[in-house]
XYZ file of C-alpha atoms in Angstrom:
352
model
C -44.009 -24.611 8.780
C -41.594 -21.937 7.686
C -41.360 -19.147 10.316
C -43.163 -15.962 9.289
C -39.958 -13.843 9.482
C -38.234 -16.231 7.037
C -41.241 -16.054 4.683
C -41.075 -12.270 4.734
C -37.334 -12.343 4.050
C -37.901 -14.722 1.117
C -40.588 -12.429 -0.375
C -38.295 -9.389 0.005
C -35.404 -11.212 -1.673
C -37.616 -12.376 -4.548
C -39.044 -8.897 -5.055
C -35.579 -7.343 -5.060
C -33.657 -9.703 -7.311
C -31.397 -6.999 -8.613
C -30.458 -5.864 -5.114
C -29.802 -9.442 -4.044
C -27.580 -9.995 -7.077
C -25.728 -6.750 -6.347
C -25.108 -7.792 -2.738
C -23.796 -11.208 -3.790
C -21.457 -9.624 -6.350
C -20.233 -7.090 -3.768
C -19.476 -9.841 -1.238
C -17.613 -11.893 -3.858
C -15.551 -8.915 -5.092
C -14.704 -7.903 -1.511
C -13.556 -11.435 -0.677
C -11.424 -11.578 -3.832
C -9.874 -8.184 -3.043
C -8.933 -9.274 0.471
C -7.266 -12.428 -0.845
C -5.320 -10.492 -3.463
C -4.335 -7.764 -1.001
C -3.070 -10.288 1.557
C -0.916 -12.035 -1.054
C 0.455 -9.016 -2.917
C 3.175 -8.544 -0.315
C 4.521 -12.058 -0.728
C 7.565 -12.509 -2.908
C 6.537 -15.000 -5.606
C 10.053 -16.483 -5.512
C 9.531 -17.392 -1.842
C 6.259 -19.301 -2.201
C 7.869 -22.617 -3.093
C 8.736 -25.445 -0.702
C 11.117 -24.789 2.158
C 14.373 -26.720 2.439
C 16.701 -27.082 5.390
C 20.441 -27.470 5.122
C 21.510 -30.931 4.049
C 22.369 -33.153 7.053
C 25.922 -33.660 5.821
C 26.602 -29.897 5.730
C 27.802 -28.517 9.045
C 27.871 -24.916 10.202
C 31.656 -25.033 9.869
C 31.167 -25.315 6.099
C 29.163 -22.088 6.013
C 30.713 -20.165 8.897
C 34.520 -20.560 8.967
C 36.075 -20.968 12.404
C 38.292 -17.951 11.650
C 35.217 -15.754 12.085
C 35.555 -14.087 15.470
C 32.059 -14.565 16.847
C 32.768 -16.975 19.674
C 31.055 -16.507 23.019
C 28.069 -14.395 24.014
C 27.441 -10.908 22.543
C 28.582 -8.094 24.798
C 25.702 -6.454 26.732
C 27.457 -3.082 26.478
C 27.068 -2.882 22.686
C 23.842 -1.843 21.004
C 21.694 -4.509 19.349
C 21.075 -4.595 15.598
C 17.401 -5.027 14.629
C 15.691 -6.357 11.507
C 11.886 -6.443 11.236
C 9.543 -8.447 8.981
C 5.989 -7.097 9.371
C 4.301 -9.430 6.856
C 3.458 -13.076 7.538
C 6.442 -14.108 5.408
C 8.508 -16.955 6.886
C 10.553 -17.913 3.824
C 13.495 -15.462 3.809
C 15.023 -14.541 0.466
C 18.736 -14.633 -0.356
C 18.911 -10.875 0.203
C 17.206 -11.168 3.601
C 19.714 -13.849 4.602
C 22.622 -11.768 3.306
C 21.474 -8.705 5.262
C 21.386 -10.592 8.563
C 24.591 -12.518 7.859
C 26.551 -9.392 6.906
C 25.344 -7.640 10.073
C 26.290 -10.655 12.218
C 29.793 -10.788 10.726
C 30.472 -7.058 11.094
C 28.987 -6.900 14.634
C 30.407 -9.999 16.392
C 29.944 -8.475 19.865
C 26.317 -7.402 19.271
C 22.970 -9.163 19.361
C 21.499 -9.269 15.866
C 17.753 -9.565 16.462
C 15.378 -10.576 13.668
C 11.720 -9.932 14.561
C 9.185 -11.701 12.340
C 5.410 -11.317 12.580
C 4.832 -14.672 10.876
C 6.511 -16.686 13.638
C 4.191 -18.251 16.197
C 4.596 -16.971 19.744
C 5.757 -19.593 22.198
C 6.994 -21.948 19.477
C 10.676 -22.637 20.128
C 11.306 -24.245 16.735
C 11.808 -22.227 13.553
C 10.185 -23.185 10.234
C 12.224 -25.587 8.115
C 13.960 -23.273 5.693
C 17.583 -23.079 4.615
C 17.924 -19.417 5.692
C 16.938 -20.162 9.306
C 19.350 -23.097 9.373
C 22.153 -20.987 7.981
C 21.564 -17.950 10.222
C 21.355 -20.213 13.285
C 25.043 -20.957 12.688
C 25.795 -17.442 13.967
C 25.657 -17.394 17.791
C 24.871 -13.667 17.905
C 21.746 -13.974 15.693
C 18.368 -14.231 17.463
C 15.186 -14.876 15.453
C 12.071 -14.007 17.446
C 8.300 -13.491 16.942
C 7.186 -9.884 16.489
C 4.443 -9.053 19.006
C 3.053 -5.774 17.681
C 0.605 -5.153 20.516
C 3.415 -5.489 23.047
C 5.809 -3.391 20.942
C 3.413 -0.438 20.642
C 2.216 -0.554 24.262
C 3.233 2.482 26.267
C 3.703 4.625 23.149
C 1.535 7.124 21.208
C 1.214 4.499 18.456
C -0.769 2.011 20.531
C -4.137 3.624 19.761
C -3.149 4.042 16.102
C -2.330 0.340 15.739
C -5.465 -0.919 17.505
C -7.887 0.886 15.170
C -9.886 -2.027 13.627
C -9.842 -0.814 10.001
C -6.126 -0.004 9.891
C -5.188 -3.008 7.744
C -7.461 -1.820 4.917
C -5.167 1.090 4.091
C -3.318 0.680 0.765
C 0.219 0.973 2.187
C -0.442 -0.694 5.536
C 2.584 -3.040 5.634
C 5.185 -0.374 4.719
C 3.568 2.037 7.209
C 3.576 -0.671 9.869
C 7.289 -1.177 9.214
C 7.844 2.587 9.559
C 6.030 2.495 12.897
C 7.999 -0.478 14.212
C 11.416 1.028 13.563
C 10.822 4.329 15.324
C 9.235 2.577 18.327
C 12.127 0.083 18.506
C 14.642 2.928 18.476
C 12.751 4.882 21.123
C 12.106 1.923 23.444
C 15.365 -0.006 23.175
C 17.816 2.007 21.099
C 20.436 0.375 18.934
C 20.664 0.008 15.163
C 17.760 -0.637 12.825
C 18.291 -1.925 9.269
C 15.908 -2.850 6.479
C 16.264 -6.416 5.221
C 17.696 -5.189 1.904
C 20.982 -3.855 3.291
C 24.402 -5.427 2.900
C 26.603 -4.319 5.791
C 30.278 -3.679 5.042
C 31.571 -2.224 8.323
C 30.656 -2.067 11.995
C 27.992 0.609 12.512
C 28.369 1.063 16.277
C 30.225 4.388 16.018
C 27.331 5.927 14.040
C 25.186 6.946 17.002
C 22.041 9.117 16.934
C 22.227 9.139 13.159
C 20.227 8.526 10.006
C 21.134 8.732 6.336
C 20.420 11.135 3.484
C 19.085 9.313 0.424
C 19.153 12.332 -1.927
C 19.159 16.137 -1.867
C 15.518 16.235 -0.764
C 14.954 13.475 1.767
C 16.296 11.381 4.591
C 15.543 7.662 4.696
C 14.756 5.406 7.658
C 16.136 2.172 6.197
C 19.060 2.761 8.582
C 18.569 4.278 12.038
C 20.920 4.367 15.019
C 19.785 5.960 18.286
C 20.174 5.795 22.010
C 17.013 4.631 23.843
C 14.394 7.244 24.808
C 16.019 9.838 22.527
C 13.990 13.027 22.126
C 14.296 12.911 18.325
C 12.589 9.520 18.193
C 9.939 10.751 20.620
C 9.174 13.625 18.230
C 8.993 11.121 15.365
C 6.352 9.113 17.252
C 4.360 12.270 17.940
C 4.531 13.369 14.297
C 3.505 9.867 13.194
C 0.193 10.210 15.043
C -0.468 13.943 14.681
C 0.266 14.162 10.931
C -0.856 10.658 10.009
C -1.712 9.914 6.395
C -1.570 6.248 5.470
C -2.772 6.888 1.924
C 0.399 8.614 0.685
C 3.467 6.441 0.054
C 6.384 7.485 2.271
C 4.426 10.030 4.315
C 5.076 8.046 7.518
C 8.613 7.058 6.482
C 11.193 9.227 4.656
C 8.864 12.238 4.622
C 8.223 11.987 8.371
C 11.933 11.796 9.213
C 12.635 14.710 6.873
C 9.891 16.837 8.471
C 11.112 16.161 12.000
C 14.797 16.676 11.150
C 14.118 20.010 9.439
C 12.301 21.228 12.562
C 14.978 19.754 14.833
C 17.748 21.629 13.031
C 15.701 24.625 11.794
C 16.563 23.762 8.172
C 14.767 24.491 4.921
C 16.670 21.933 2.877
C 18.320 18.648 3.784
C 22.100 18.563 4.012
C 24.780 16.504 5.736
C 24.950 18.114 9.144
C 24.997 17.336 12.854
C 22.862 19.455 15.137
C 21.694 19.035 18.721
C 23.345 15.622 18.831
C 21.668 14.102 15.740
C 23.583 13.513 12.490
C 22.297 13.348 8.928
C 24.906 11.191 7.214
C 26.082 11.894 3.675
C 24.526 9.601 1.027
C 27.742 7.615 0.468
C 27.680 6.335 4.074
C 24.641 4.040 3.744
C 23.034 4.946 0.389
C 26.017 4.993 -1.999
C 23.835 3.837 -4.907
C 20.973 6.354 -5.386
C 17.551 4.748 -5.830
C 17.305 6.358 -9.259
C 20.487 4.484 -10.252
C 19.610 1.070 -8.745
C 20.391 -0.769 -12.002
C 24.088 -0.109 -11.353
C 23.892 -2.916 -8.781
C 23.608 -5.378 -11.668
C 26.382 -3.866 -13.793
C 29.849 -5.379 -14.024
C 32.483 -3.393 -12.119
C 36.160 -4.041 -11.481
C 37.429 -4.732 -7.959
C 39.275 -1.389 -8.032
C 36.153 0.500 -9.099
C 34.140 -1.209 -6.379
C 36.719 -0.297 -3.741
C 36.715 3.324 -4.896
C 32.921 3.494 -4.993
C 32.546 2.133 -1.452
C 35.520 3.905 0.146
C 33.414 5.857 2.646
C 30.537 3.373 2.838
C 29.360 1.426 5.880
C 26.413 -0.366 4.272
C 24.765 -0.595 0.850
C 21.006 -0.296 0.435
C 19.826 -2.580 -2.384
C 16.441 -0.872 -3.026
C 14.645 -4.219 -3.144
C 11.290 -2.615 -3.981
C 12.795 -1.641 -7.341
C 15.430 -4.331 -7.894
C 13.784 -7.581 -6.730
C 12.616 -8.645 -10.183
C 16.008 -8.286 -11.855
C 17.999 -11.424 -12.572
C 21.436 -11.610 -10.938
C 24.035 -13.895 -12.484
C 25.888 -15.998 -9.876
C 28.840 -16.046 -10.043
C 29.654 -12.846 -11.917
C 31.462 -9.535 -11.538
C 28.207 -7.627 -11.124
C 28.447 -5.138 -8.268
C 25.744 -6.909 -6.246
C 27.284 -10.349 -6.824
C 30.631 -9.085 -5.532
C 28.914 -7.706 -2.418
C 27.292 -11.081 -1.748
C 30.611 -12.858 -2.259
C 32.579 -10.612 0.116
C 30.144 -9.747 2.885
C 27.761 -12.710 3.152
C 29.840 -15.635 1.853
C 27.635 -18.287 3.493
C 24.535 -17.028 1.695
C 26.591 -16.675 -1.486
C 27.679 -20.328 -1.229
C 24.021 -21.372 -0.951
C 23.136 -19.211 -3.972
C 25.819 -20.908 -6.057
C 24.613 -24.348 -4.967
C 21.057 -23.484 -6.001
């Protein structure tokens, strides 16, 4: 016989058909939303099959022996960090170029790529051409990103462990904002977004961040000594003034708030105060985000040299530019940057 509690439940369900239908629809819509939300951060171009380098292609083909990166990185130089906070394990051409250009311009430094999608304890990387190519550089280290371990011992630990955190609309960008300030505070060094192309060694830019326009700083590039007070204040502001529902509130806006207080400023300007420097836009943001389409315009070699005279790295504004087709080869500004500063990635792009 059917248990009495089950009979009662059946009667309730039958007498509340509309409510039952509503609940089923709600569950279905919620499930669909979660699936869409988890996939929205994936680059559609990176969802295809992964390919390793062809067996007949050696690292010497991609990384010329003339490149001075022999031996172990010097422990006295600061590490360069890249972070991937999504589950993505199929790096794009731009991702590969960012890491390659950093490895070439920082031969004596560890270039550490932390990826959340990599399994902990697994010594082998996924089969993908970018991992094969970047493994040719002895100073590049690709490691799993353990977020619980990273945030331990910081004010952001409690923030990260809140169970409903991942439901926030800008969770992945905010998580990236959190990772970079904690990395700088814990370990120091240089942090770069994975849409930078590095032109020069950044080691002499210490305790510095860049101005993106006349209103805001940007955290796509950070360079700080470990346990620096400025980064400590950034962590405190992150928690005390947290708002995960406003784009940029935990990123550029946070850094701008803290820097204004640090220097007692009302407006952002290129200045150094109390040991922290706000670098002029041409240093790491020579192409303003409002003018990102210039990256795809044809420029002469002389114009490019003049444009990047005082530039250490170029931010590509991938959030805006990723859907734009780039002709390879061409004289487009971005194509010339690929060709000069990440030639191994550029060779792969031409092959593809």
